[in-house]
CSV table of C-alpha atoms and ligand atoms in Angstrom, one decimal:
chain,number,residue,atom,x,y,z
F,1,MET,CA,10.1,-54.0,89.5
F,2,ARG,CA,11.2,-57.5,90.8
F,3,LYS,CA,13.6,-56.1,93.4
F,4,GLU,CA,13.6,-59.3,95.6
F,5,LEU,CA,14.5,-61.5,92.6
F,6,ILE,CA,17.4,-59.2,91.7
F,7,ASP,CA,18.6,-58.9,95.3
F,8,SER,CA,18.7,-62.7,95.6
F,9,ILE,CA,20.7,-63.0,92.3
F,10,ILE,CA,23.2,-60.4,93.6
F,11,GLU,CA,23.5,-62.1,97.0
F,12,THR,CA,24.3,-65.5,95.3
F,13,ALA,CA,27.0,-63.9,93.2
F,14,MET,CA,28.5,-62.1,96.2
F,15,GLY,CA,29.2,-65.5,97.7
F,16,GLY,CA,31.9,-65.9,95.0
F,17,GLU,CA,30.7,-69.1,93.3
F,18,GLY,CA,28.4,-67.4,90.7
F,19,ILE,CA,24.7,-67.8,89.9
F,20,ASP,CA,23.1,-70.9,88.6
F,21,ARG,CA,21.7,-71.4,85.1
F,22,GLU,CA,18.1,-70.7,86.2
F,23,GLN,CA,19.2,-67.4,87.7
F,24,ALA,CA,21.3,-66.6,84.6
F,25,LEU,CA,18.2,-67.2,82.4
F,26,LEU,CA,16.1,-64.9,84.6
F,27,VAL,CA,18.7,-62.1,84.0
F,28,GLY,CA,17.6,-62.3,80.4
F,29,THR,CA,14.0,-61.4,81.4
F,30,LEU,CA,14.8,-58.1,83.2
F,31,ASP,CA,13.4,-54.9,81.7
F,32,ARG,CA,15.4,-51.7,81.4
F,33,GLU,CA,14.4,-50.3,84.8
F,34,GLU,CA,15.3,-53.7,86.4
F,35,LEU,CA,18.6,-53.8,84.6
F,36,LEU,CA,19.6,-50.4,86.0
F,37,TYR,CA,18.8,-51.8,89.5
F,38,LEU,CA,20.8,-54.9,88.7
F,39,PHE,CA,23.9,-52.8,87.7
F,40,GLN,CA,23.9,-51.3,91.2
F,41,GLY,CA,24.5,-54.9,92.4
F,42,THR,CA,27.0,-55.9,89.7
F,43,ASP,CA,28.9,-52.7,90.5
F,44,ARG,CA,29.2,-53.9,94.1
F,45,ILE,CA,30.3,-57.4,93.0
F,46,ARG,CA,33.0,-55.9,90.8
F,47,ASP,CA,34.2,-53.7,93.6
F,48,LYS,CA,34.2,-56.6,96.1
F,49,PHE,CA,36.3,-59.0,93.9
F,50,LYS,CA,38.3,-56.5,91.8
F,51,GLY,CA,38.4,-53.2,93.8
F,52,PRO,CA,38.7,-49.9,91.9
F,53,ASP,CA,41.5,-51.1,89.5
F,54,VAL,CA,40.8,-51.2,85.8
F,55,LYS,CA,43.2,-53.2,83.8
F,56,ILE,CA,44.1,-52.0,80.3
F,57,CYS,CA,45.2,-54.6,77.8
F,58,SER,CA,46.8,-53.9,74.4
F,59,ILE,CA,47.4,-55.9,71.3
F,60,VAL,CA,49.6,-55.9,68.3
F,61,ASN,CA,48.3,-57.6,65.2
F,62,ALA,CA,51.7,-59.3,64.4
F,63,LYS,CA,50.5,-61.1,61.3
F,64,SER,CA,47.5,-60.1,59.4
F,65,GLY,CA,45.1,-61.6,56.8
F,66,LYS,CA,45.4,-64.6,54.4
F,67,CYS,CA,43.8,-67.0,56.9
F,68,PRO,CA,42.4,-70.2,55.4
F,69,GLU,CA,39.7,-70.5,58.1
F,70,ASP,CA,36.1,-69.1,57.5
F,71,CYS,CA,35.1,-67.5,60.8
F,72,GLY,CA,32.1,-65.5,59.6
F,73,PHE,CA,33.0,-62.3,61.7
F,74,CYS,CA,36.6,-62.0,60.6
F,75,ALA,CA,38.0,-59.6,58.1
F,76,GLN,CA,41.2,-61.6,57.9
F,77,SER,CA,39.7,-64.8,56.4
F,78,SER,CA,40.8,-65.3,52.8
F,79,ARG,CA,37.3,-66.5,52.0
F,80,PHE,CA,36.0,-62.9,52.2
F,81,LYS,CA,36.8,-59.8,50.2
F,82,THR,CA,37.6,-57.1,52.8
F,83,ASP,CA,40.0,-54.2,52.9
F,84,SER,CA,41.8,-55.6,56.0
F,85,PRO,CA,45.6,-55.3,55.7
F,86,GLU,CA,47.7,-58.4,54.7
F,87,TYR,CA,51.2,-58.9,56.0
F,88,GLY,CA,53.5,-61.7,57.3
F,89,LEU,CA,54.8,-61.9,60.8
F,90,LEU,CA,56.4,-58.7,62.0
F,91,ASP,CA,60.1,-58.8,63.1
F,92,VAL,CA,61.2,-58.9,66.7
F,93,ASP,CA,62.1,-55.2,66.9
F,94,LYS,CA,58.6,-54.1,65.6
F,95,ILE,CA,56.8,-56.3,68.1
F,96,VAL,CA,59.0,-55.1,71.0
F,97,ALA,CA,58.5,-51.4,69.9
F,98,ALA,CA,54.7,-51.9,70.0
F,99,ALA,CA,54.9,-53.4,73.5
F,100,LYS,CA,56.9,-50.4,74.7
F,101,GLU,CA,54.4,-48.0,73.1
F,102,ALA,CA,51.6,-49.9,74.9
F,103,GLU,CA,53.4,-49.7,78.2
F,104,ALA,CA,54.0,-45.9,77.7
F,105,PHE,CA,50.3,-45.2,77.5
F,106,GLY,CA,49.4,-47.3,80.5
F,107,SER,CA,48.8,-50.9,79.5
F,108,ASN,CA,49.7,-53.6,81.9
F,109,GLU,CA,49.3,-56.5,79.6
F,110,PHE,CA,50.4,-56.9,76.0
F,111,SER,CA,49.1,-59.5,73.6
F,112,ILE,CA,50.7,-60.6,70.4
F,113,VAL,CA,48.0,-61.7,68.0
F,114,THR,CA,48.4,-63.6,64.7
F,115,SER,CA,46.0,-64.5,61.9
F,116,GLY,CA,45.9,-68.1,60.7
F,117,THR,CA,44.9,-71.5,61.9
F,118,ALA,CA,47.9,-71.7,64.2
F,119,VAL,CA,51.6,-70.8,64.3
F,120,ASP,CA,53.6,-73.9,63.7
F,121,ASP,CA,56.4,-72.7,61.4
F,122,ARG,CA,59.9,-73.0,63.0
F,123,LYS,CA,61.1,-69.5,61.9
F,124,GLU,CA,57.9,-67.8,63.1
F,125,LEU,CA,58.0,-69.6,66.5
F,126,ASP,CA,61.6,-68.4,66.9
F,127,VAL,CA,60.6,-64.8,66.2
F,128,LEU,CA,57.8,-65.1,68.8
F,129,LYS,CA,60.1,-66.6,71.4
F,130,GLU,CA,62.7,-63.8,70.9
F,131,ALA,CA,60.0,-61.1,71.0
F,132,ILE,CA,58.6,-62.6,74.3
F,133,ARG,CA,62.1,-62.8,75.9
F,134,ARG,CA,62.8,-59.2,75.0
F,135,ILE,CA,59.5,-57.8,76.2
F,136,LYS,CA,59.9,-59.6,79.5
F,137,ALA,CA,63.5,-58.2,79.8
F,138,GLU,CA,62.8,-54.7,78.7
F,139,THR,CA,59.3,-53.9,80.1
F,140,SER,CA,57.2,-54.8,83.1
F,141,LEU,CA,54.3,-56.0,81.0
F,142,GLU,CA,52.6,-59.4,81.3
F,143,VAL,CA,52.8,-61.0,77.9
F,144,CYS,CA,50.0,-62.9,76.3
F,145,CYS,CA,49.7,-64.5,72.8
F,146,SER,CA,46.7,-65.3,70.7
F,147,LEU,CA,48.0,-67.6,68.0
F,148,GLY,CA,45.1,-69.9,67.1
F,149,LEU,CA,44.8,-73.7,67.5
F,150,MET,CA,48.3,-74.2,69.0
F,151,SER,CA,49.8,-77.6,69.9
F,152,LEU,CA,50.9,-78.5,73.4
F,153,GLU,CA,54.6,-78.7,72.3
F,154,ASN,CA,54.7,-75.3,70.8
F,155,LEU,CA,53.0,-73.7,73.7
F,156,LYS,CA,55.5,-75.3,76.1
F,157,GLU,CA,58.3,-73.7,74.1
F,158,LEU,CA,56.6,-70.3,74.3
F,159,LYS,CA,56.1,-70.7,78.0
F,160,ALA,CA,59.8,-71.5,78.5
F,161,ALA,CA,60.6,-68.2,76.6
F,162,GLY,CA,58.6,-66.3,79.2
F,163,LEU,CA,55.0,-66.2,77.9
F,164,ASP,CA,52.6,-65.6,80.8
F,165,ARG,CA,49.2,-66.2,79.2
F,166,PHE,CA,47.5,-67.7,76.2
F,167,HIS,CA,44.4,-66.1,74.8
F,168,HIS,CA,41.9,-68.0,72.8
F,169,ASN,CA,38.3,-67.2,71.9
F,170,LEU,CA,35.7,-69.9,71.9
F,171,GLU,CA,33.9,-67.4,69.6
F,172,THR,CA,30.3,-68.5,70.5
F,173,ALA,CA,28.2,-71.2,72.2
F,174,ALA,CA,28.8,-74.8,71.0
F,175,SER,CA,25.2,-74.9,69.8
F,176,HIS,CA,25.7,-71.9,67.5
F,177,PHE,CA,29.3,-72.6,66.4
F,178,ASP,CA,28.7,-74.2,63.0
F,179,LYS,CA,26.6,-71.2,61.9
F,180,ILE,CA,29.7,-69.1,62.4
F,181,VAL,CA,32.7,-71.3,61.5
F,182,THR,CA,32.8,-74.5,59.4
F,183,THR,CA,36.5,-75.1,58.8
F,184,HIS,CA,37.2,-76.2,62.4
F,185,SER,CA,35.1,-77.3,65.3
F,186,TYR,CA,34.2,-76.1,68.8
F,187,ARG,CA,36.1,-79.2,70.0
F,188,ASP,CA,39.2,-77.9,68.3
F,189,GLU,CA,38.8,-74.6,70.1
F,190,MET,CA,38.4,-76.3,73.5
F,191,GLN,CA,41.5,-78.4,72.8
F,192,ALA,CA,43.6,-75.3,72.2
F,193,VAL,CA,42.5,-73.9,75.5
F,194,ARG,CA,43.3,-77.2,77.3
F,195,ASN,CA,46.8,-77.3,75.7
F,196,ALA,CA,47.5,-73.9,77.1
F,197,GLY,CA,46.5,-74.9,80.6
F,198,GLU,CA,48.6,-78.1,80.3
F,199,ALA,CA,51.6,-76.0,79.2
F,200,GLY,CA,51.3,-74.2,82.5
F,201,LEU,CA,50.1,-70.9,81.0
F,202,LYS,CA,47.4,-68.7,82.5
F,203,VAL,CA,44.4,-68.8,80.2
F,204,CYS,CA,42.2,-66.1,78.9
F,205,VAL,CA,39.1,-67.3,77.0
F,206,GLY,CA,36.5,-65.1,75.5
F,207,GLY,CA,33.8,-64.9,73.0
F,208,ILE,CA,32.0,-62.6,70.6
F,209,PHE,CA,28.4,-61.6,71.2
F,210,GLY,CA,25.9,-60.3,68.8
F,211,MET,CA,26.4,-62.9,66.1
F,212,GLY,CA,22.8,-64.0,65.9
F,213,GLU,CA,22.9,-66.1,69.0
F,214,THR,CA,20.0,-66.2,71.5
F,215,TYR,CA,20.3,-65.0,75.1
F,216,ALA,CA,20.2,-68.7,76.2
F,217,GLN,CA,23.2,-69.4,74.0
F,218,ARG,CA,25.1,-66.6,75.8
F,219,VAL,CA,24.3,-68.3,79.0
F,220,GLU,CA,25.6,-71.6,77.5
F,221,LEU,CA,28.9,-70.0,76.6
F,222,ALA,CA,29.3,-68.4,80.0
F,223,PHE,CA,28.9,-71.7,81.7
F,224,ASP,CA,31.3,-73.5,79.4
F,225,ILE,CA,33.9,-70.9,80.2
F,226,ARG,CA,33.1,-71.3,83.9
F,227,ASP,CA,33.8,-75.0,83.6
F,228,MET,CA,37.2,-74.3,82.1
F,229,LYS,CA,38.4,-72.4,85.2
F,230,THR,CA,40.1,-69.5,83.3
F,231,ASP,CA,41.1,-66.3,85.0
F,232,SER,CA,40.1,-63.7,82.4
F,233,PHE,CA,37.4,-63.3,79.8
F,234,PRO,CA,37.5,-60.8,76.9
F,235,ILE,CA,34.1,-59.8,75.8
F,236,ASN,CA,33.8,-58.8,72.2
F,237,PHE,CA,30.7,-57.3,70.5
F,238,LEU,CA,30.4,-58.0,66.8
F,239,LYS,CA,31.4,-55.3,64.4
F,240,PRO,CA,29.7,-56.3,61.2
F,241,LEU,CA,32.5,-55.6,58.8
F,242,PRO,CA,31.8,-55.1,55.1
F,243,GLY,CA,32.7,-58.2,53.0
F,244,THR,CA,32.5,-60.7,55.9
F,245,ALA,CA,29.7,-63.3,56.2
F,246,LEU,CA,28.1,-61.4,59.0
F,247,GLU,CA,28.1,-58.0,57.4
F,248,HIS,CA,24.3,-58.0,57.2
F,249,LEU,CA,23.9,-58.1,61.0
F,250,ASP,CA,23.2,-55.0,63.1
F,251,TYR,CA,25.3,-54.0,66.1
F,252,LEU,CA,24.0,-55.5,69.4
F,253,ASP,CA,21.6,-53.2,71.3
F,254,TYR,CA,23.3,-51.0,74.0
F,255,HIS,CA,21.2,-52.6,76.9
F,256,GLU,CA,21.8,-56.1,75.6
F,257,ALA,CA,25.5,-55.5,75.5
F,258,LEU,CA,25.4,-54.3,79.2
F,259,ARG,CA,23.1,-57.2,80.1
F,260,THR,CA,25.8,-59.6,78.6
F,261,ILE,CA,28.5,-58.0,80.7
F,262,SER,CA,26.5,-58.3,83.9
F,263,LEU,CA,25.6,-61.9,83.0
F,264,LEU,CA,29.3,-62.8,82.9
F,265,ARG,CA,30.1,-60.9,86.1
F,266,LEU,CA,27.3,-62.8,87.9
F,267,VAL,CA,28.3,-66.2,86.5
F,268,LEU,CA,32.0,-65.6,87.1
F,269,PRO,CA,32.2,-63.1,90.0
F,270,ALA,CA,36.0,-63.2,90.5
F,271,ILE,CA,37.2,-63.3,86.9
F,272,ASP,CA,38.9,-60.4,85.1
F,273,LEU,CA,36.3,-59.2,82.6
F,274,PHE,CA,37.6,-57.1,79.7
F,275,VAL,CA,35.4,-55.3,77.2
F,276,CYS,CA,37.2,-55.3,73.9
F,277,GLY,CA,35.9,-55.1,70.3
F,278,GLY,CA,32.7,-53.1,69.7
F,279,ARG,CA,33.1,-51.0,72.9
F,280,GLU,CA,33.0,-47.6,71.2
F,281,GLU,CA,30.5,-48.4,68.5
F,282,ILE,CA,27.9,-50.0,70.9
F,283,LEU,CA,28.4,-48.3,74.2
F,284,GLY,CA,29.4,-44.9,72.7
F,285,GLN,CA,28.9,-42.1,75.1
F,286,GLY,CA,27.4,-44.5,77.7
F,287,GLN,CA,30.7,-46.4,78.2
F,288,ASP,CA,30.9,-45.6,81.9
F,289,LEU,CA,28.1,-48.1,82.6
F,290,LEU,CA,30.2,-51.0,81.4
F,291,PHE,CA,32.0,-50.9,84.8
F,292,ALA,CA,28.8,-50.8,86.7
F,293,ALA,CA,27.6,-53.8,84.7
F,294,GLY,CA,30.7,-55.6,86.0
F,295,ALA,CA,33.7,-55.1,83.7
F,296,ASN,CA,37.1,-54.4,85.3
F,297,GLY,CA,39.2,-54.1,82.2
F,298,ILE,CA,39.2,-52.8,78.7
F,299,LEU,CA,41.3,-53.4,75.6
F,300,GLY,CA,43.0,-50.1,74.9
F,301,GLY,CA,44.5,-48.7,71.7
F,302,ASN,CA,43.6,-50.2,68.3
F,303,TYR,CA,41.9,-53.5,67.6
F,304,LEU,CA,43.0,-56.2,65.1
F,305,THR,CA,41.6,-54.6,62.0
F,306,THR,CA,39.8,-51.4,63.3
F,307,LYS,CA,40.8,-48.3,65.2
F,308,GLY,CA,40.0,-47.8,68.9
F,309,GLN,CA,39.4,-44.8,71.1
F,310,ASP,CA,42.3,-42.5,72.0
F,311,PRO,CA,44.0,-44.1,75.1
F,312,LYS,CA,44.1,-40.7,76.9
F,313,LYS,CA,40.3,-40.6,76.6
F,314,ASP,CA,40.1,-44.1,78.2
F,315,ILE,CA,42.3,-43.1,81.1
F,316,GLU,CA,40.2,-39.9,81.6
F,317,MET,CA,37.0,-41.9,81.6
F,318,ILE,CA,38.3,-44.4,84.2
F,319,GLU,CA,39.6,-41.7,86.5
F,320,ASN,CA,36.4,-39.6,86.2
F,321,LEU,CA,34.5,-42.6,87.5
F,322,GLY,CA,36.7,-42.7,90.6
F,323,LEU,CA,38.3,-45.9,89.3
F,324,ARG,CA,42.1,-46.4,88.9
F,325,PRO,CA,43.8,-47.5,85.6
F,326,VAL,CA,46.4,-50.1,86.5
F,327,PHE,CA,49.8,-49.3,85.2
F,328,GLN,CA,51.9,-52.2,86.5
F,329,SER,CA,51.6,-55.9,85.7
F,330,ALA,CA,49.9,-58.0,88.3
N,1,SF4,S1,39.4,-65.5,63.6
N,1,SF4,FE1,41.5,-66.2,63.4
N,1,SF4,S2,41.2,-68.3,62.6
N,1,SF4,FE2,39.3,-67.3,62.2
N,1,SF4,S3,39.4,-66.4,60.1
N,1,SF4,FE3,40.1,-64.8,61.6
N,1,SF4,S4,42.3,-65.0,61.7
N,1,SF4,FE4,41.5,-66.9,60.8
């Protein structure tokens, strides 16, 4: 067991700046026993920077399917034959009702997610603005939107309506991107994130792991996101959905999923790290270790096109670990 090596990696991350690329690549060489030792350290780092609070984020899929893009993991692309639901943008009342339901079960952040390249239709923008205004007035939730490759002007309008945060996944490392998406580029994804920052929004940028990328490419994505200076990172693990281009892949291995969480905590010690899609399928009964590996948040309730674990079970799991689900917005 390379205890000294692991101790020095933990000590670097405890300093707050995060480990360097060489150390990040070494994390990829740790065996299972060494990983369990590493998690004792990542647990301390999470505790130092985030304390016992576990944030719970919820989403509503406010517009589903019929997307012209070809993201290989996504059941909402019109290029694939899937049984994912298809519907246009929900009305304001439905979006606000979903936010209130999320608040009632303990979420502190609520995200409105739409399918499609971007939302740029005037009527749809007005619906979103009104929904954001009402959620801010009628709940204490932080409001986030995930709307694709948005322009700076449209993001500024949403910010003026009360939007707190913009979420956008870079999906995967730049060097792996064209194996997953061909209808837009990694540069387009980066520009959407920059637009959100320029509009004055907090930015949440994440990725999907287990799409055939190498460990070194996970490191590459982690450092790209570190350079973007975002304040939260949703980690998704691929669910290989029937009909999508990636349906033939297997779920990521349990220990590799935990290694990925700890890599991100070590590179980005102070960030909010949420574990989202694939949590139940990959981590199953061993979900408690995701907090030791370094996560301090989860996506609760249902996902975009698949069901999630009962929110009561999530809260019970968090409390049984001596951690505290956060009920108020930060
Ligand atoms: S991830 Fe978004 S942009 Fe890509 S196919 Fe799915 S809905 Fe469309």
